Tab-separated table of N, CA and C in Angstrom:
chain	number	residue	atom	x	y	z
A	26	MET	N	-11.070	-24.694	80.162
A	26	MET	CA	-10.873	-25.936	79.439
A	26	MET	C	-9.415	-25.994	78.989
A	27	SER	N	-8.722	-27.035	79.314
A	27	SER	CA	-7.312	-27.130	78.962
A	27	SER	C	-7.125	-27.944	77.688
A	28	ASP	N	-6.043	-27.651	77.004
A	28	ASP	CA	-5.689	-28.371	75.784
A	28	ASP	C	-4.890	-29.592	76.200
A	29	THR	N	-5.384	-30.792	75.900
A	29	THR	CA	-4.726	-32.022	76.330
A	29	THR	C	-3.736	-32.566	75.307
A	30	ARG	N	-3.537	-31.852	74.198
A	30	ARG	CA	-2.577	-32.324	73.206
A	30	ARG	C	-1.158	-32.117	73.723
A	31	HIS	N	-0.276	-32.962	73.282
A	31	HIS	CA	1.135	-32.822	73.604
A	31	HIS	C	1.801	-31.971	72.541
A	32	ALA	N	2.918	-31.385	72.872
A	32	ALA	CA	3.631	-30.524	71.929
A	32	ALA	C	3.951	-31.262	70.636
A	33	THR	N	4.220	-32.572	70.706
A	33	THR	CA	4.556	-33.333	69.499
A	33	THR	C	3.356	-33.524	68.590
A	34	ASP	N	2.134	-33.295	69.109
A	34	ASP	CA	0.930	-33.440	68.301
A	34	ASP	C	0.595	-32.183	67.517
A	35	LEU	N	1.243	-31.083	67.832
A	35	LEU	CA	0.927	-29.808	67.197
A	35	LEU	C	1.678	-29.653	65.878
A	36	PRO	N	1.098	-28.922	64.947
A	36	PRO	CA	1.794	-28.687	63.675
A	36	PRO	C	3.126	-27.987	63.901
A	37	THR	N	4.064	-28.256	63.031
A	37	THR	CA	5.370	-27.609	63.138
A	37	THR	C	5.402	-26.282	62.411
A	38	THR	N	4.344	-25.954	61.715
A	38	THR	CA	4.222	-24.662	61.062
A	38	THR	C	2.934	-24.022	61.548
A	39	ILE	N	2.611	-22.872	61.031
A	39	ILE	CA	1.425	-22.155	61.475
A	39	ILE	C	0.138	-22.909	61.164
A	40	ALA	N	0.023	-23.450	59.965
A	40	ALA	CA	-1.216	-24.130	59.582
A	40	ALA	C	-0.939	-25.221	58.565
A	41	HIS	N	-1.672	-26.304	58.671
A	41	HIS	CA	-1.627	-27.392	57.703
A	41	HIS	C	-3.019	-27.551	57.120
A	42	LEU	N	-3.103	-27.719	55.822
A	42	LEU	CA	-4.393	-28.023	55.219
A	42	LEU	C	-4.776	-29.437	55.633
A	43	ASN	N	-5.986	-29.602	56.132
A	43	ASN	CA	-6.462	-30.903	56.579
A	43	ASN	C	-7.387	-31.538	55.558
A	44	HIS	N	-8.322	-30.754	55.029
A	44	HIS	CA	-9.253	-31.252	54.013
A	44	HIS	C	-9.867	-30.063	53.291
A	45	THR	N	-10.417	-30.340	52.135
A	45	THR	CA	-11.181	-29.337	51.421
A	45	THR	C	-12.311	-30.042	50.691
A	46	ALA	N	-13.425	-29.337	50.551
A	46	ALA	CA	-14.561	-29.893	49.824
A	46	ALA	C	-14.360	-29.648	48.335
A	47	VAL	N	-14.622	-30.665	47.547
A	47	VAL	CA	-14.553	-30.563	46.093
A	47	VAL	C	-15.963	-30.837	45.578
A	48	TYR	N	-16.556	-29.838	44.956
A	48	TYR	CA	-17.922	-29.981	44.449
A	48	TYR	C	-17.930	-30.759	43.143
A	49	ALA	N	-18.922	-31.623	43.015
A	49	ALA	CA	-19.066	-32.436	41.809
A	49	ALA	C	-20.542	-32.747	41.604
A	50	SER	N	-20.933	-32.919	40.359
A	50	SER	CA	-22.320	-33.308	40.090
A	50	SER	C	-22.535	-34.795	40.391
A	51	ASP	N	-21.467	-35.576	40.385
A	51	ASP	CA	-21.508	-36.991	40.763
A	51	ASP	C	-20.264	-37.251	41.609
A	52	ARG	N	-20.438	-37.223	42.924
A	52	ARG	CA	-19.271	-37.315	43.816
A	52	ARG	C	-18.508	-38.622	43.643
A	53	ARG	N	-19.206	-39.731	43.438
A	53	ARG	CA	-18.532	-41.018	43.286
A	53	ARG	C	-17.709	-41.054	42.003
A	54	LEU	N	-18.305	-40.610	40.896
A	54	LEU	CA	-17.589	-40.603	39.621
A	54	LEU	C	-16.313	-39.763	39.721
A	55	SER	N	-16.417	-38.573	40.275
A	55	SER	CA	-15.249	-37.685	40.374
A	55	SER	C	-14.202	-38.225	41.335
A	56	ALA	N	-14.625	-38.728	42.497
A	56	ALA	CA	-13.671	-39.270	43.471
A	56	ALA	C	-12.956	-40.493	42.909
A	57	GLU	N	-13.707	-41.383	42.281
A	57	GLU	CA	-13.083	-42.589	41.716
A	57	GLU	C	-12.159	-42.249	40.557
A	58	PHE	N	-12.514	-41.249	39.766
A	58	PHE	CA	-11.657	-40.815	38.669
A	58	PHE	C	-10.309	-40.347	39.208
A	59	LEU	N	-10.331	-39.421	40.165
A	59	LEU	CA	-9.078	-38.895	40.686
A	59	LEU	C	-8.267	-39.989	41.366
A	60	ALA	N	-8.929	-40.816	42.154
A	60	ALA	CA	-8.220	-41.908	42.827
A	60	ALA	C	-7.562	-42.833	41.806
A	61	ALA	N	-8.249	-43.124	40.718
A	61	ALA	CA	-7.680	-43.993	39.683
A	61	ALA	C	-6.453	-43.355	39.051
A	62	VAL	N	-6.538	-42.080	38.719
A	62	VAL	CA	-5.405	-41.398	38.077
A	62	VAL	C	-4.205	-41.356	39.006
A	63	LEU	N	-4.430	-41.005	40.276
A	63	LEU	CA	-3.316	-40.850	41.211
A	63	LEU	C	-2.866	-42.165	41.838
A	64	GLY	N	-3.615	-43.240	41.606
A	64	GLY	CA	-3.258	-44.525	42.205
A	64	GLY	C	-3.607	-44.584	43.682
A	65	LEU	N	-4.740	-43.982	44.057
A	65	LEU	CA	-5.185	-43.926	45.445
A	65	LEU	C	-6.497	-44.678	45.616
A	66	GLU	N	-7.035	-44.650	46.813
A	66	GLU	CA	-8.304	-45.297	47.139
A	66	GLU	C	-9.341	-44.249	47.520
A	67	VAL	N	-10.585	-44.538	47.245
A	67	VAL	CA	-11.687	-43.718	47.730
A	67	VAL	C	-12.077	-44.259	49.094
A	68	GLY	N	-12.216	-43.363	50.063
A	68	GLY	CA	-12.572	-43.772	51.410
A	68	GLY	C	-14.067	-43.999	51.572
A	69	ALA	N	-14.448	-44.404	52.764
A	69	ALA	CA	-15.860	-44.603	53.097
A	69	ALA	C	-16.542	-43.241	53.194
A	70	PRO	N	-17.815	-43.169	52.820
A	70	PRO	CA	-18.541	-41.901	52.943
A	70	PRO	C	-18.489	-41.380	54.375
A	71	PHE	N	-18.405	-40.071	54.492
A	71	PHE	CA	-18.383	-39.385	55.782
A	71	PHE	C	-19.448	-38.309	55.703
A	72	GLY	N	-20.632	-38.623	56.183
A	72	GLY	CA	-21.763	-37.708	56.006
A	72	GLY	C	-22.022	-37.546	54.518
A	73	PRO	N	-22.136	-36.299	54.038
A	73	PRO	CA	-22.386	-36.087	52.614
A	73	PRO	C	-21.115	-36.140	51.755
A	74	PHE	N	-19.984	-36.426	52.375
A	74	PHE	CA	-18.696	-36.368	51.688
A	74	PHE	C	-18.172	-37.752	51.331
A	75	LEU	N	-17.431	-37.803	50.228
A	75	LEU	CA	-16.739	-39.012	49.811
A	75	LEU	C	-15.258	-38.639	49.702
A	76	PRO	N	-14.428	-39.120	50.636
A	76	PRO	CA	-13.046	-38.650	50.704
A	76	PRO	C	-12.065	-39.432	49.826
A	77	VAL	N	-11.088	-38.700	49.337
A	77	VAL	CA	-9.906	-39.290	48.721
A	77	VAL	C	-8.739	-38.817	49.576
A	78	ASP	N	-8.101	-39.760	50.252
A	78	ASP	CA	-6.974	-39.456	51.132
A	78	ASP	C	-5.719	-39.352	50.276
A	79	LEU	N	-5.063	-38.198	50.324
A	79	LEU	CA	-3.880	-37.976	49.499
A	79	LEU	C	-2.605	-38.555	50.110
A	80	GLY	N	-2.700	-39.082	51.330
A	80	GLY	CA	-1.547	-39.733	51.936
A	80	GLY	C	-0.603	-38.798	52.660
A	81	ASN	N	-0.942	-37.533	52.748
A	81	ASN	CA	-0.097	-36.568	53.443
A	81	ASN	C	-0.878	-35.843	54.542
A	82	GLY	N	-1.953	-36.473	55.014
A	82	GLY	CA	-2.780	-35.861	56.041
A	82	GLY	C	-3.894	-34.992	55.488
A	83	VAL	N	-4.014	-34.923	54.174
A	83	VAL	CA	-5.033	-34.090	53.525
A	83	VAL	C	-6.017	-34.993	52.785
A	84	THR	N	-7.305	-34.687	52.918
A	84	THR	CA	-8.304	-35.381	52.114
A	84	THR	C	-9.037	-34.380	51.236
A	85	LEU	N	-9.389	-34.844	50.057
A	85	LEU	CA	-10.320	-34.117	49.207
A	85	LEU	C	-11.664	-34.757	49.469
A	86	ASP	N	-12.589	-33.990	49.991
A	86	ASP	CA	-13.899	-34.502	50.368
A	86	ASP	C	-14.905	-34.119	49.290
A	87	TYR	N	-15.224	-35.082	48.441
A	87	TYR	CA	-16.142	-34.820	47.328
A	87	TYR	C	-17.563	-34.663	47.845
A	88	TYR	N	-18.193	-33.584	47.412
A	88	TYR	CA	-19.545	-33.231	47.835
A	88	TYR	C	-20.404	-33.054	46.591
A	89	GLU	N	-21.515	-33.755	46.577
A	89	GLU	CA	-22.375	-33.739	45.388
A	89	GLU	C	-23.295	-32.526	45.397
A	90	MET	N	-23.203	-31.755	44.316
A	90	MET	CA	-24.090	-30.609	44.116
A	90	MET	C	-24.846	-30.836	42.817
A	91	THR	N	-26.153	-30.956	42.909
A	91	THR	CA	-26.946	-31.229	41.708
A	91	THR	C	-27.892	-30.092	41.367
A	92	ASP	N	-27.979	-29.079	42.240
A	92	ASP	CA	-28.948	-28.010	42.022
A	92	ASP	C	-28.365	-26.749	41.394
A	93	GLU	N	-27.059	-26.738	41.128
A	93	GLU	CA	-26.432	-25.585	40.474
A	93	GLU	C	-25.170	-26.033	39.747
A	94	PRO	N	-24.718	-25.232	38.789
A	94	PRO	CA	-23.508	-25.606	38.037
A	94	PRO	C	-22.275	-25.640	38.947
A	95	ILE	N	-21.360	-26.510	38.599
A	95	ILE	CA	-20.102	-26.609	39.344
A	95	ILE	C	-19.146	-25.535	38.829
A	96	GLN	N	-18.623	-24.737	39.723
A	96	GLN	CA	-17.614	-23.733	39.377
A	96	GLN	C	-16.262	-24.428	39.308
A	97	SER	N	-15.611	-24.366	38.168
A	97	SER	CA	-14.320	-25.024	37.994
A	97	SER	C	-13.271	-24.437	38.941
A	98	GLN	N	-12.528	-25.325	39.581
A	98	GLN	CA	-11.420	-24.947	40.454
A	98	GLN	C	-10.150	-25.617	39.944
A	99	HIS	N	-9.015	-25.191	40.481
A	99	HIS	CA	-7.735	-25.791	40.109
A	99	HIS	C	-7.174	-26.523	41.320
A	100	TYR	N	-6.765	-27.769	41.109
A	100	TYR	CA	-6.140	-28.576	42.152
A	100	TYR	C	-4.829	-29.110	41.592
A	101	ALA	N	-3.726	-28.839	42.290
A	101	ALA	CA	-2.403	-29.277	41.840
A	101	ALA	C	-1.844	-30.295	42.822
A	102	PHE	N	-1.283	-31.378	42.287
A	102	PHE	CA	-0.768	-32.470	43.095
A	102	PHE	C	0.714	-32.664	42.818
A	103	LEU	N	1.513	-32.530	43.853
A	103	LEU	CA	2.936	-32.815	43.761
A	103	LEU	C	3.083	-34.325	43.899
A	104	VAL	N	3.598	-34.967	42.856
A	104	VAL	CA	3.666	-36.426	42.811
A	104	VAL	C	5.113	-36.886	42.633
A	105	PRO	N	5.426	-38.088	43.094
A	105	PRO	CA	6.784	-38.604	42.901
A	105	PRO	C	7.092	-38.783	41.412
A	106	ASP	N	8.292	-38.417	41.035
A	106	ASP	CA	8.697	-38.523	39.638
A	106	ASP	C	8.523	-39.945	39.113
A	107	GLU	N	8.826	-40.941	39.955
A	107	GLU	CA	8.742	-42.333	39.497
A	107	GLU	C	7.295	-42.802	39.297
A	108	ARG	N	6.313	-42.043	39.742
A	108	ARG	CA	4.903	-42.409	39.535
A	108	ARG	C	4.226	-41.575	38.445
A	109	PHE	N	4.899	-40.558	37.962
A	109	PHE	CA	4.308	-39.655	36.980
A	109	PHE	C	3.905	-40.386	35.697
A	110	ASP	N	4.800	-41.200	35.140
A	110	ASP	CA	4.494	-41.906	33.888
A	110	ASP	C	3.280	-42.818	34.040
A	111	GLY	N	3.147	-43.469	35.191
A	111	GLY	CA	1.987	-44.319	35.434
A	111	GLY	C	0.696	-43.513	35.446
A	112	MET	N	0.753	-42.301	35.972
A	112	MET	CA	-0.434	-41.439	35.982
A	112	MET	C	-0.802	-41.016	34.563
A	113	ILE	N	0.192	-40.697	33.766
A	113	ILE	CA	-0.064	-40.351	32.361
A	113	ILE	C	-0.651	-41.565	31.639
A	114	ASP	N	-0.092	-42.743	31.904
A	114	ASP	CA	-0.627	-43.971	31.294
A	114	ASP	C	-2.088	-44.190	31.682
A	115	ARG	N	-2.424	-43.936	32.943
A	115	ARG	CA	-3.812	-44.121	33.387
A	115	ARG	C	-4.740	-43.098	32.738
A	116	LEU	N	-4.274	-41.861	32.575
A	116	LEU	CA	-5.089	-40.863	31.863
A	116	LEU	C	-5.365	-41.342	30.437
A	117	GLU	N	-4.323	-41.822	29.760
A	117	GLU	CA	-4.491	-42.317	28.389
A	117	GLU	C	-5.448	-43.503	28.347
A	118	ALA	N	-5.326	-44.424	29.313
A	118	ALA	CA	-6.211	-45.591	29.348
A	118	ALA	C	-7.665	-45.182	29.579
A	119	LEU	N	-7.869	-44.099	30.307
A	119	LEU	CA	-9.220	-43.586	30.559
A	119	LEU	C	-9.739	-42.730	29.404
A	120	GLY	N	-8.884	-42.485	28.408
A	120	GLY	CA	-9.286	-41.650	27.273
A	120	GLY	C	-9.351	-40.171	27.610
A	121	VAL	N	-8.574	-39.751	28.609
A	121	VAL	CA	-8.569	-38.360	29.050
A	121	VAL	C	-7.367	-37.649	28.427
A	122	THR	N	-7.631	-36.548	27.769
A	122	THR	CA	-6.555	-35.750	27.180
A	122	THR	C	-5.864	-34.954	28.276
A	123	TYR	N	-4.543	-34.982	28.266
A	123	TYR	CA	-3.757	-34.164	29.187
A	123	TYR	C	-3.026	-33.118	28.367
A	124	TYR	N	-2.599	-32.070	29.043
A	124	TYR	CA	-2.026	-30.901	28.377
A	124	TYR	C	-0.784	-30.433	29.123
A	125	ALA	N	0.116	-29.774	28.400
A	125	ALA	CA	1.324	-29.227	29.011
A	125	ALA	C	1.077	-27.879	29.673
A	126	ASP	N	-0.099	-27.300	29.459
A	126	ASP	CA	-0.365	-25.945	29.952
A	126	ASP	C	-1.742	-25.862	30.611
A	127	PRO	N	-1.911	-24.897	31.516
A	127	PRO	CA	-3.179	-24.792	32.243
A	127	PRO	C	-4.359	-24.351	31.382
A	128	ASN	N	-4.094	-23.764	30.237
A	128	ASN	CA	-5.172	-23.353	29.334
A	128	ASN	C	-5.585	-24.442	28.362
A	129	HIS	N	-4.961	-25.584	28.478
A	129	HIS	CA	-5.287	-26.765	27.666
A	129	HIS	C	-5.149	-26.491	26.169
A	130	THR	N	-4.018	-25.891	25.782
A	130	THR	CA	-3.777	-25.623	24.357
A	130	THR	C	-2.695	-26.522	23.765
A	131	ARG	N	-1.989	-27.295	24.609
A	131	ARG	CA	-0.920	-28.175	24.117
A	131	ARG	C	-1.233	-29.619	24.498
A	132	PRO	N	-2.163	-30.260	23.750
A	132	PRO	CA	-2.625	-31.603	24.111
A	132	PRO	C	-1.562	-32.685	23.925
A	133	GLY	N	-1.661	-33.714	24.790
A	133	GLY	CA	-0.789	-34.875	24.666
A	133	GLY	C	0.659	-34.608	24.986
A	134	ARG	N	0.930	-33.507	25.668
A	134	ARG	CA	2.314	-33.153	26.006
A	134	ARG	C	2.426	-32.863	27.488
A	135	VAL	N	3.624	-33.008	28.020
A	135	VAL	CA	3.904	-32.630	29.405
A	135	VAL	C	4.863	-31.452	29.392
A	136	ASN	N	4.895	-30.721	30.477
A	136	ASN	CA	5.823	-29.593	30.570
A	136	ASN	C	7.055	-29.995	31.385
A	137	ASP	N	8.038	-29.104	31.419
A	137	ASP	CA	9.269	-29.359	32.177
A	137	ASP	C	9.564	-28.209	33.130
A	138	LEU	N	8.511	-27.683	33.735
A	138	LEU	CA	8.663	-26.541	34.627
A	138	LEU	C	9.506	-26.877	35.856
A	139	PHE	N	10.398	-25.967	36.209
A	139	PHE	CA	11.212	-26.045	37.414
A	139	PHE	C	12.043	-27.317	37.498
A	140	GLY	N	12.401	-27.854	36.330
A	140	GLY	CA	13.246	-29.039	36.291
A	140	GLY	C	12.502	-30.342	36.510
A	141	GLY	N	11.187	-30.289	36.523
A	141	GLY	CA	10.383	-31.499	36.701
A	141	GLY	C	9.490	-31.716	35.503
A	142	ARG	N	8.429	-32.470	35.705
A	142	ARG	CA	7.448	-32.709	34.653
A	142	ARG	C	6.065	-32.422	35.205
A	143	GLY	N	5.177	-31.982	34.316
A	143	GLY	CA	3.826	-31.684	34.763
A	143	GLY	C	2.829	-31.808	33.634
A	144	ALA	N	1.571	-31.961	34.013
A	144	ALA	CA	0.491	-32.051	33.035
A	144	ALA	C	-0.818	-31.613	33.709
A	145	TYR	N	-1.719	-31.124	32.871
A	145	TYR	CA	-3.036	-30.665	33.306
A	145	TYR	C	-4.104	-31.518	32.619
A	146	PHE	N	-5.227	-31.704	33.305
A	146	PHE	CA	-6.335	-32.460	32.723
A	146	PHE	C	-7.611	-32.074	33.452
A	147	ALA	N	-8.728	-32.287	32.788
A	147	ALA	CA	-10.026	-31.993	33.396
A	147	ALA	C	-10.583	-33.243	34.061
A	148	ASP	N	-11.205	-33.059	35.204
A	148	ASP	CA	-11.887	-34.178	35.848
A	148	ASP	C	-13.349	-34.181	35.401
A	149	PRO	N	-14.144	-35.192	35.778
A	149	PRO	CA	-15.529	-35.272	35.302
A	149	PRO	C	-16.400	-34.064	35.667
A	150	ALA	N	-16.053	-33.349	36.739
A	150	ALA	CA	-16.835	-32.174	37.149
A	150	ALA	C	-16.362	-30.899	36.460
A	151	GLY	N	-15.266	-30.995	35.692
A	151	GLY	CA	-14.743	-29.827	34.993
A	151	GLY	C	-13.649	-29.084	35.735
A	152	HIS	N	-13.159	-29.647	36.839
A	152	HIS	CA	-12.053	-29.018	37.558
A	152	HIS	C	-10.760	-29.207	36.769
A	153	ASN	N	-9.879	-28.215	36.842
A	153	ASN	CA	-8.594	-28.256	36.148
A	153	ASN	C	-7.558	-28.859	37.088
A	154	MET	N	-7.238	-30.126	36.882
A	154	MET	CA	-6.299	-30.855	37.729
A	154	MET	C	-4.895	-30.753	37.155
A	155	GLU	N	-3.919	-30.788	38.042
A	155	GLU	CA	-2.519	-30.726	37.625
A	155	GLU	C	-1.726	-31.750	38.415
A	156	ILE	N	-0.852	-32.469	37.723
A	156	ILE	CA	0.132	-33.313	38.387
A	156	ILE	C	1.494	-32.740	38.041
A	157	MET	N	2.379	-32.674	39.036
A	157	MET	CA	3.710	-32.094	38.814
A	157	MET	C	4.714	-32.789	39.713
A	158	THR	N	5.931	-32.900	39.230
A	158	THR	CA	6.956	-33.608	39.990
A	158	THR	C	7.889	-32.663	40.770
A	159	ARG	N	7.792	-31.375	40.526
A	159	ARG	CA	8.586	-30.382	41.251
A	159	ARG	C	7.653	-29.234	41.646
A	160	PRO	N	7.802	-28.753	42.877
A	160	PRO	CA	6.970	-27.610	43.268
A	160	PRO	C	7.386	-26.353	42.511
A	161	TYR	N	6.477	-25.442	42.396
A	161	TYR	CA	6.778	-24.164	41.749
A	161	TYR	C	7.832	-23.423	42.553
A	162	ALA	N	8.770	-22.817	41.870
A	162	ALA	CA	9.766	-21.967	42.527
A	162	ALA	C	9.131	-20.599	42.707
A	163	ARG	N	8.962	-20.216	43.939
A	163	ARG	CA	8.316	-18.941	44.239
A	163	ARG	C	9.365	-17.913	44.641
A	164	PRO	N	9.132	-16.662	44.265
A	164	PRO	CA	10.107	-15.617	44.620
A	164	PRO	C	10.189	-15.383	46.124
C-alpha cells in the first residue's frame, strides 16, 4: 500500500497534536464555556464528541462521562495579546474567578510570566485552564 500524500502535506516536525479528548460531566456546557471565553465556536457533534476547534489544526473533543468523577487536567492556551483583555472580560461577565497562579491563590489578578500576561481559571468540569500571551521559556 503506497502513501499518496505529497511531501507538502506532511508535518514539518516530528509530530503535531491533532486532537485530544476532554472529559466533562456535561460536554455541551464545558465546550460552550471554553468557546465563549476564547471567542471560538463549538463544532457539530462527531460521534460521542463535541469539538472546539482552536484554529491551529487542533480540536478539543469534549466527551461526556457521567458514570465516574472527572479527573482534573490542565490545558494551557497561547492567545494573542490583543485578545487577552477580552477573554478576561468574558470570564468576569460569566462570573468566573481567574487567578494569577495555577494553585488559584491570587484571585482577580493576572501574571506577567516571560514578559507576557497569563491567568488561570476552572472550567465547569473542574479542569484548570490557562490563557497566556507568551510561551514558557524552557531551558
